[in-house]
CSV table of C-alpha atoms (C1' of nucleotides) in Angstrom, one decimal:
chain,number,residue,atom,x,y,z
P,1,UNK,CA,15.6,26.7,-15.3
P,2,UNK,CA,14.2,24.0,-17.5
P,3,UNK,CA,10.7,23.5,-16.2
P,4,UNK,CA,9.9,19.8,-16.4
P,5,UNK,CA,6.3,18.7,-16.2
P,6,UNK,CA,4.7,15.4,-15.7
P,7,UNK,CA,1.3,14.0,-16.3
P,8,UNK,CA,-0.5,12.6,-13.3
P,9,UNK,CA,0.3,9.0,-14.1
P,10,UNK,CA,4.0,9.8,-14.3
P,11,UNK,CA,3.8,11.8,-11.0
P,12,UNK,CA,2.1,8.7,-9.5
P,13,UNK,CA,4.8,6.4,-10.6
P,14,UNK,CA,7.6,8.7,-9.4
P,15,UNK,CA,6.0,9.5,-6.0
P,16,UNK,CA,4.4,6.2,-5.2
P,17,UNK,CA,1.1,7.8,-4.6
P,18,UNK,CA,-1.8,6.5,-6.7
P,19,UNK,CA,-3.5,8.6,-9.3
P,20,UNK,CA,-6.9,8.8,-7.6
P,21,UNK,CA,-5.2,9.6,-4.4
P,22,UNK,CA,-3.3,12.5,-5.9
P,23,UNK,CA,-6.6,13.9,-7.2
P,24,UNK,CA,-8.1,13.3,-3.7
P,25,UNK,CA,-5.2,15.2,-2.1
P,26,UNK,CA,-5.8,18.1,-4.5
P,27,UNK,CA,-9.5,18.0,-3.6
P,28,UNK,CA,-9.0,18.2,0.1
P,29,UNK,CA,-6.3,21.0,-0.4
P,30,UNK,CA,-3.3,19.0,0.7
P,31,UNK,CA,-1.8,19.6,-2.7
P,32,UNK,CA,-2.2,22.9,-4.5
P,33,UNK,CA,-4.4,22.7,-7.6
P,34,UNK,CA,-2.2,21.5,-10.4
P,35,UNK,CA,-1.8,23.6,-13.5
P,36,UNK,CA,-3.5,22.2,-16.6
P,37,UNK,CA,-2.7,21.6,-20.3
P,38,UNK,CA,-5.0,22.9,-23.0
P,39,UNK,CA,-6.7,19.6,-22.9
P,40,UNK,CA,-7.4,20.0,-19.2
P,41,UNK,CA,-4.9,17.5,-17.9
P,42,UNK,CA,-3.0,18.1,-14.7
P,43,UNK,CA,0.7,19.0,-14.9
P,44,UNK,CA,3.2,18.4,-12.1
P,45,UNK,CA,6.7,19.6,-11.6
P,46,UNK,CA,9.5,18.6,-9.3
P,47,UNK,CA,8.3,20.7,-6.4
P,48,UNK,CA,4.9,18.9,-6.6
P,49,UNK,CA,6.7,15.5,-6.6
P,50,UNK,CA,8.7,16.6,-3.5
P,51,UNK,CA,5.4,17.5,-1.8
P,52,UNK,CA,3.9,14.2,-2.7
P,53,UNK,CA,6.8,12.3,-1.4
P,54,UNK,CA,6.6,14.3,1.8
P,55,UNK,CA,2.9,13.4,2.2
P,56,UNK,CA,3.5,9.8,1.3
P,57,UNK,CA,6.3,9.4,3.9
P,58,UNK,CA,4.2,11.1,6.5
P,59,UNK,CA,1.2,8.8,5.8
P,60,UNK,CA,3.5,5.8,6.0
P,61,UNK,CA,4.4,7.0,9.5
P,62,UNK,CA,0.7,7.1,10.2
P,63,UNK,CA,0.3,10.9,10.5
P,64,UNK,CA,-3.2,12.0,9.9
P,65,UNK,CA,-4.0,14.2,7.0
P,66,UNK,CA,-4.7,17.2,9.4
P,67,UNK,CA,-1.3,16.7,11.0
P,68,UNK,CA,0.3,16.6,7.6
P,69,UNK,CA,-1.5,19.7,6.6
P,70,UNK,CA,0.1,21.4,9.6
P,71,UNK,CA,3.5,19.9,8.8
P,72,UNK,CA,3.3,21.1,5.2
P,73,UNK,CA,2.5,24.6,6.4
P,74,UNK,CA,5.4,24.5,8.7
P,75,UNK,CA,7.7,23.3,5.9
P,76,UNK,CA,6.5,26.3,3.8
P,77,UNK,CA,7.6,28.7,6.6
P,78,UNK,CA,11.2,27.8,7.4
P,79,UNK,CA,11.8,30.7,9.8
P,80,UNK,CA,9.3,29.6,12.4
P,81,UNK,CA,10.2,27.6,15.4
P,82,UNK,CA,10.0,23.9,14.8
P,83,UNK,CA,8.4,23.3,18.2
P,84,UNK,CA,5.1,22.6,16.6
P,85,UNK,CA,6.6,20.0,14.3
P,86,UNK,CA,8.3,18.4,17.2
P,87,UNK,CA,5.1,18.3,19.2
P,88,UNK,CA,3.3,16.6,16.3
P,89,UNK,CA,6.0,14.0,15.9
P,90,UNK,CA,6.1,13.3,19.7
P,91,UNK,CA,2.3,12.9,19.8
P,92,UNK,CA,2.5,10.4,17.0
P,93,UNK,CA,5.3,8.5,18.7
P,94,UNK,CA,3.3,8.3,21.9
P,95,UNK,CA,0.3,7.0,19.9
P,96,UNK,CA,2.4,4.4,18.2
P,97,UNK,CA,3.8,3.2,21.5
P,98,UNK,CA,0.3,2.9,23.0
P,99,UNK,CA,-0.8,0.9,19.9
P,100,UNK,CA,2.2,-1.4,20.3
P,101,UNK,CA,1.4,-2.0,23.9
P,102,UNK,CA,-2.2,-2.7,23.1
P,103,UNK,CA,-1.3,-5.0,20.3
P,104,UNK,CA,1.1,-6.9,22.4
P,105,UNK,CA,-1.7,-7.6,24.9
P,106,UNK,CA,-3.9,-8.8,22.0
P,107,UNK,CA,-1.1,-11.0,20.7
P,108,UNK,CA,-0.7,-12.7,24.0
P,109,UNK,CA,-4.4,-13.5,24.3
P,110,UNK,CA,-4.6,-14.7,20.7
P,111,UNK,CA,-1.5,-16.9,21.3
P,112,UNK,CA,-3.2,-18.5,24.3
P,113,UNK,CA,-6.3,-19.1,22.4
P,114,UNK,CA,-4.6,-20.7,19.4
P,115,UNK,CA,-2.2,-22.8,21.5
P,116,UNK,CA,-5.0,-24.3,23.5
P,117,UNK,CA,-7.1,-25.2,20.5
P,118,UNK,CA,-7.1,-29.0,20.2
P,119,UNK,CA,-8.6,-28.8,16.7
P,120,UNK,CA,-11.4,-31.0,17.8
P,121,UNK,CA,-15.1,-30.2,17.9
P,122,UNK,CA,-16.4,-26.7,18.3
P,123,UNK,CA,-18.0,-27.7,21.5
P,124,UNK,CA,-14.6,-28.0,23.2
P,125,UNK,CA,-12.9,-25.3,21.2
P,126,UNK,CA,-10.8,-22.9,23.3
P,127,UNK,CA,-11.0,-20.2,20.7
P,128,UNK,CA,-14.8,-20.1,20.9
P,129,UNK,CA,-14.8,-20.6,24.6
P,130,UNK,CA,-12.4,-17.8,25.2
P,131,UNK,CA,-14.4,-15.4,23.1
P,132,UNK,CA,-17.6,-16.4,25.0
P,133,UNK,CA,-15.9,-16.0,28.4
P,134,UNK,CA,-17.9,-13.3,30.1
P,135,UNK,CA,-15.5,-12.6,32.9
P,136,UNK,CA,-14.0,-9.7,31.1
P,137,UNK,CA,-13.9,-6.1,32.2
P,138,UNK,CA,-15.4,-3.6,29.7
P,139,UNK,CA,-12.3,-2.2,28.0
P,140,UNK,CA,-11.9,-0.1,25.0
P,141,UNK,CA,-12.1,-1.6,21.5
P,142,UNK,CA,-8.8,-2.2,19.7
P,143,UNK,CA,-8.6,-0.6,16.3
P,144,UNK,CA,-7.2,-2.7,13.5
A,1,UNK,CA,-37.7,-21.0,33.6
A,2,UNK,CA,-38.2,-17.4,34.5
A,3,UNK,CA,-37.6,-15.6,31.3
A,4,UNK,CA,-35.8,-12.4,32.1
A,5,UNK,CA,-35.9,-9.6,29.5
A,6,UNK,CA,-34.0,-6.4,29.3
A,7,UNK,CA,-34.6,-3.2,27.4
A,8,UNK,CA,-31.8,-2.2,25.0
A,9,UNK,CA,-30.3,0.3,27.5
A,10,UNK,CA,-30.0,-2.3,30.1
A,11,UNK,CA,-28.5,-4.7,27.6
A,12,UNK,CA,-26.0,-2.1,26.7
A,13,UNK,CA,-25.0,-1.5,30.3
A,14,UNK,CA,-24.6,-5.2,30.9
A,15,UNK,CA,-22.8,-6.0,27.8
A,16,UNK,CA,-20.6,-2.9,27.4
A,17,UNK,CA,-21.9,-2.5,23.8
A,18,UNK,CA,-23.5,0.9,23.2
A,19,UNK,CA,-27.2,1.2,22.3
A,20,UNK,CA,-26.8,2.4,18.7
A,21,UNK,CA,-24.1,-0.3,18.2
A,22,UNK,CA,-26.5,-3.0,19.3
A,23,UNK,CA,-29.1,-1.7,16.9
A,24,UNK,CA,-26.4,-1.6,14.2
A,25,UNK,CA,-25.4,-5.3,14.9
A,26,UNK,CA,-29.1,-6.3,14.5
A,27,UNK,CA,-29.3,-4.3,11.2
A,28,UNK,CA,-26.2,-6.1,9.8
A,29,UNK,CA,-27.5,-9.5,11.0
A,30,UNK,CA,-24.9,-10.1,13.6
A,31,UNK,CA,-27.6,-10.3,16.2
A,32,UNK,CA,-30.9,-11.9,15.5
A,33,UNK,CA,-33.8,-9.4,15.4
A,34,UNK,CA,-34.9,-8.9,19.0
A,35,UNK,CA,-38.4,-9.6,20.1
A,36,UNK,CA,-40.5,-6.5,20.8
A,37,UNK,CA,-42.9,-5.2,23.4
A,38,UNK,CA,-46.4,-4.0,22.5
A,39,UNK,CA,-44.9,-0.5,22.3
A,40,UNK,CA,-42.3,-1.7,19.8
A,41,UNK,CA,-39.3,-1.7,22.1
A,42,UNK,CA,-36.6,-4.3,21.7
A,43,UNK,CA,-36.3,-7.1,24.4
A,44,UNK,CA,-33.2,-9.0,25.2
A,45,UNK,CA,-32.6,-12.1,27.3
A,46,UNK,CA,-29.5,-13.7,28.7
A,47,UNK,CA,-28.7,-15.5,25.5
A,48,UNK,CA,-28.6,-12.2,23.7
A,49,UNK,CA,-26.4,-10.8,26.3
A,50,UNK,CA,-24.0,-13.7,25.9
A,51,UNK,CA,-23.9,-13.2,22.2
A,52,UNK,CA,-23.3,-9.5,22.7
A,53,UNK,CA,-20.4,-10.2,25.1
A,54,UNK,CA,-19.0,-12.6,22.6
A,55,UNK,CA,-19.1,-10.0,19.8
A,56,UNK,CA,-17.6,-7.4,22.1
A,57,UNK,CA,-14.7,-9.5,23.1
A,58,UNK,CA,-14.0,-10.5,19.5
A,59,UNK,CA,-14.1,-6.9,18.4
A,60,UNK,CA,-11.7,-6.0,21.2
A,61,UNK,CA,-9.4,-8.6,19.8
A,62,UNK,CA,-9.7,-6.9,16.4
A,63,UNK,CA,-11.7,-9.6,14.6
A,64,UNK,CA,-13.6,-8.1,11.7
A,65,UNK,CA,-17.3,-8.3,11.6
A,66,UNK,CA,-17.3,-10.9,8.9
A,67,UNK,CA,-14.9,-13.1,10.9
A,68,UNK,CA,-17.2,-12.7,13.9
A,69,UNK,CA,-20.2,-13.7,11.8
A,70,UNK,CA,-18.3,-16.9,11.0
A,71,UNK,CA,-17.3,-17.5,14.6
A,72,UNK,CA,-20.9,-17.1,15.7
A,73,UNK,CA,-22.1,-19.5,13.2
A,74,UNK,CA,-19.5,-22.0,14.4
A,75,UNK,CA,-20.5,-21.4,17.9
A,76,UNK,CA,-24.1,-22.3,17.0
A,77,UNK,CA,-23.0,-25.6,15.6
A,78,UNK,CA,-20.9,-27.2,18.3
A,79,UNK,CA,-20.6,-30.6,16.5
A,80,UNK,CA,-18.5,-29.2,13.6
A,81,UNK,CA,-14.7,-29.2,13.6
A,82,UNK,CA,-13.2,-26.2,15.1
A,83,UNK,CA,-10.5,-26.1,12.4
A,84,UNK,CA,-12.2,-23.1,10.9
A,85,UNK,CA,-12.3,-21.2,14.2
A,86,UNK,CA,-8.7,-22.1,14.7
A,87,UNK,CA,-7.8,-20.8,11.2
A,88,UNK,CA,-9.5,-17.5,11.8
A,89,UNK,CA,-7.7,-17.0,15.1
A,90,UNK,CA,-4.4,-17.9,13.6
A,91,UNK,CA,-4.9,-15.5,10.7
A,92,UNK,CA,-5.7,-12.7,13.2
A,93,UNK,CA,-2.6,-13.6,15.3
A,94,UNK,CA,-0.5,-13.3,12.2
A,95,UNK,CA,-2.0,-10.0,11.3
A,96,UNK,CA,-1.4,-8.6,14.8
A,97,UNK,CA,2.2,-9.7,14.6
A,98,UNK,CA,2.7,-8.1,11.3
A,99,UNK,CA,1.2,-4.9,12.6
A,100,UNK,CA,3.4,-5.0,15.7
A,101,UNK,CA,6.5,-5.4,13.5
A,102,UNK,CA,5.4,-2.6,11.3
A,103,UNK,CA,4.7,-0.3,14.2
A,104,UNK,CA,8.0,-1.1,15.8
A,105,UNK,CA,9.7,0.1,12.6
A,106,UNK,CA,7.7,3.3,12.7
A,107,UNK,CA,8.5,3.8,16.3
A,108,UNK,CA,12.2,3.6,15.6
A,109,UNK,CA,12.0,6.1,12.8
A,110,UNK,CA,9.8,8.5,14.9
A,111,UNK,CA,12.2,8.2,17.8
A,112,UNK,CA,15.2,9.1,15.6
A,113,UNK,CA,13.2,12.1,14.2
A,114,UNK,CA,12.2,13.4,17.6
A,115,UNK,CA,15.6,12.9,19.1
A,116,UNK,CA,17.4,14.8,16.5
A,117,UNK,CA,15.1,17.8,16.6
A,118,UNK,CA,17.0,20.7,18.1
A,119,UNK,CA,13.8,22.6,18.5
A,120,UNK,CA,15.3,25.5,16.6
A,121,UNK,CA,14.0,26.9,13.3
A,122,UNK,CA,12.0,24.8,10.8
A,123,UNK,CA,14.7,25.3,8.3
A,124,UNK,CA,17.0,23.0,10.3
A,125,UNK,CA,14.3,20.8,11.7
A,126,UNK,CA,15.1,17.1,11.4
A,127,UNK,CA,11.4,16.2,11.7
A,128,UNK,CA,10.6,18.1,8.5
A,129,UNK,CA,13.8,17.1,6.8
A,130,UNK,CA,13.2,13.4,7.5
A,131,UNK,CA,9.8,13.6,6.1
A,132,UNK,CA,11.0,15.4,3.0
A,133,UNK,CA,13.8,12.9,2.5
A,134,UNK,CA,13.1,11.3,-0.9
A,135,UNK,CA,15.5,8.4,-0.6
A,136,UNK,CA,12.8,6.1,0.5
A,137,UNK,CA,11.6,3.0,-1.2
A,138,UNK,CA,7.9,2.8,-2.0
A,139,UNK,CA,6.5,0.8,0.8
A,140,UNK,CA,3.0,0.1,2.0
A,141,UNK,CA,1.1,2.7,3.9
A,142,UNK,CA,0.7,2.0,7.6
A,143,UNK,CA,-2.8,2.0,8.9
A,144,UNK,CA,-3.5,3.8,12.1
W,1,DC,C1',-50.8,16.0,34.2
W,2,DT,C1',-46.4,17.0,33.5
W,3,DA,C1',-41.7,16.3,33.2
W,4,DC,C1',-38.2,13.6,31.8
W,5,DA,C1',-35.8,9.4,30.4
W,6,DT,C1',-35.7,6.1,27.2
W,7,DC,C1',-37.0,4.2,23.2
W,8,DC,C1',-38.1,4.2,17.9
W,9,DT,C1',-36.7,5.0,12.7
W,10,DC,C1',-34.2,7.2,9.4
W,11,DT,C1',-30.5,9.7,7.3
W,12,DA,C1',-26.0,11.5,7.1
W,13,DG,C1',-21.2,11.8,8.7
W,14,DC,C1',-16.4,10.2,10.0
W,15,DG,C1',-11.3,9.1,7.7
W,16,DA,C1',-8.7,8.2,3.9
W,17,DC,C1',-9.3,6.6,0.3
W,18,DT,C1',-11.1,3.1,-3.7
W,19,DA,C1',-14.1,1.7,-7.5
W,20,DG,C1',-16.7,2.5,-11.4
W,21,DA,C1',-19.5,5.0,-14.9
W,22,DG,C1',-19.3,7.6,-18.9
W,23,DG,C1',-16.8,10.4,-21.7
W,24,DA,C1',-12.6,13.2,-23.8
W,25,DG,C1',-7.7,13.6,-25.3
W,26,DC,C1',-3.7,12.0,-27.3
W,27,DA,C1',0.2,9.2,-29.5
W,28,DA,C1',1.5,5.6,-32.6
W,29,DG,C1',0.8,2.4,-36.2
W,30,DA,C1',-1.7,0.7,-40.6
N,1,DT,C1',-6.7,9.6,-42.1
N,2,DC,C1',-8.4,6.4,-39.3
N,3,DT,C1',-8.3,3.5,-35.6
N,4,DT,C1',-6.7,1.3,-31.6
N,5,DG,C1',-5.7,1.6,-27.0
N,6,DC,C1',-3.9,4.1,-23.3
N,7,DT,C1',-4.3,7.8,-20.2
N,8,DC,C1',-6.9,11.3,-18.6
N,9,DC,C1',-11.2,14.0,-17.0
N,10,DT,C1',-15.4,14.6,-13.6
N,11,DC,C1',-18.8,12.7,-10.8
N,12,DT,C1',-21.0,9.6,-7.7
N,13,DA,C1',-21.1,6.0,-4.6
N,14,DG,C1',-18.9,2.4,-1.8
N,15,DT,C1',-15.7,0.7,1.9
N,16,DC,C1',-15.6,-0.3,7.6
N,17,DG,C1',-17.6,0.0,12.0
N,18,DC,C1',-19.7,2.7,13.9
N,19,DT,C1',-21.5,7.6,15.7
N,20,DA,C1',-24.5,11.7,15.7
N,21,DG,C1',-28.6,13.9,15.1
N,22,DA,C1',-33.5,14.9,13.7
N,23,DG,C1',-38.1,14.2,14.8
N,24,DG,C1',-41.3,11.6,17.1
N,25,DA,C1',-43.5,7.7,20.2
N,26,DT,C1',-43.6,5.4,24.7
N,27,DG,C1',-42.9,4.7,29.5
N,28,DT,C1',-42.5,6.1,34.4
N,29,DA,C1',-42.2,8.9,38.6
N,30,DG,C1',-44.0,12.6,41.2
DNA sequence: CTACATCCTCTAGCGACTAGAGGAGCAAGA
DNA sequence: TCTTGCTCCTCTAGTCGCTAGAGGATGTAG
């Protein structure tokens, strides 16, 4: 086996994860501590790149770091049941669907606001009026 | 005019904004510094409650604090054009629509993952495999 | 007078990074 | 060999919008 190693910058380029983020992942134990050169620079091999790609993809799908930590542990133990992985993915799916529903409601209200704005004076502005409208139930805050 | 004042706890109950959050809003200048009793307790009147409700509603719609600061300034100057308010609302709408599109894509991928999972061993798990799949372009990370 | 609720200020923590300071290592050209 | 300029190192602090907790003052009901 030819052991091919990369510097952190090259690993970042290949994986699409930024250099400081890679160091951060090492710090929080998502990535094993990289081996080092004599000059104290981190070295990465293909397995590390695979792991980074895994993490990046999972982050893109919105999995939290703790969920990814579990998924990585599962990946490292291929003989276990994948029920746990399935549960994590299902929970994430449910979360995404809740977010979509919530954002669709926001979208409708924003559309109404914007549509009714006559772009005149603030005093008559529907955007401001809608926000000032106190006839709203106390709901939960929408993230992002 | 009977000037009716509330303690912070009552203001929180009426506005649906938590006590520490009200203090936080004062600290960052979103709310004017409340008047105080002799015993140094904050006092709120109806105008403050209106302002709090405005902020809460705007936060529910996902406006950032800086945007709300601008919207509040606009509200305080009813003679200005509401073009700025309109622009802020439109930007937020566009953002929400981008998020929805992005979440819909995530939803599809998660659904595929979950559907293909045979709930057997990790070694054959589609969830893990999908995440490990390196044939992905480098896209942007999805928040939340 | 004694509980107890509510209030005060201040500091630190959350998640997942990101930015910047201040310095060391390293490869290539003059 | 020297120097330029890039990459790398560690460490600390900042981002956003709160939230939690410590430690103490004030207010109110029985």
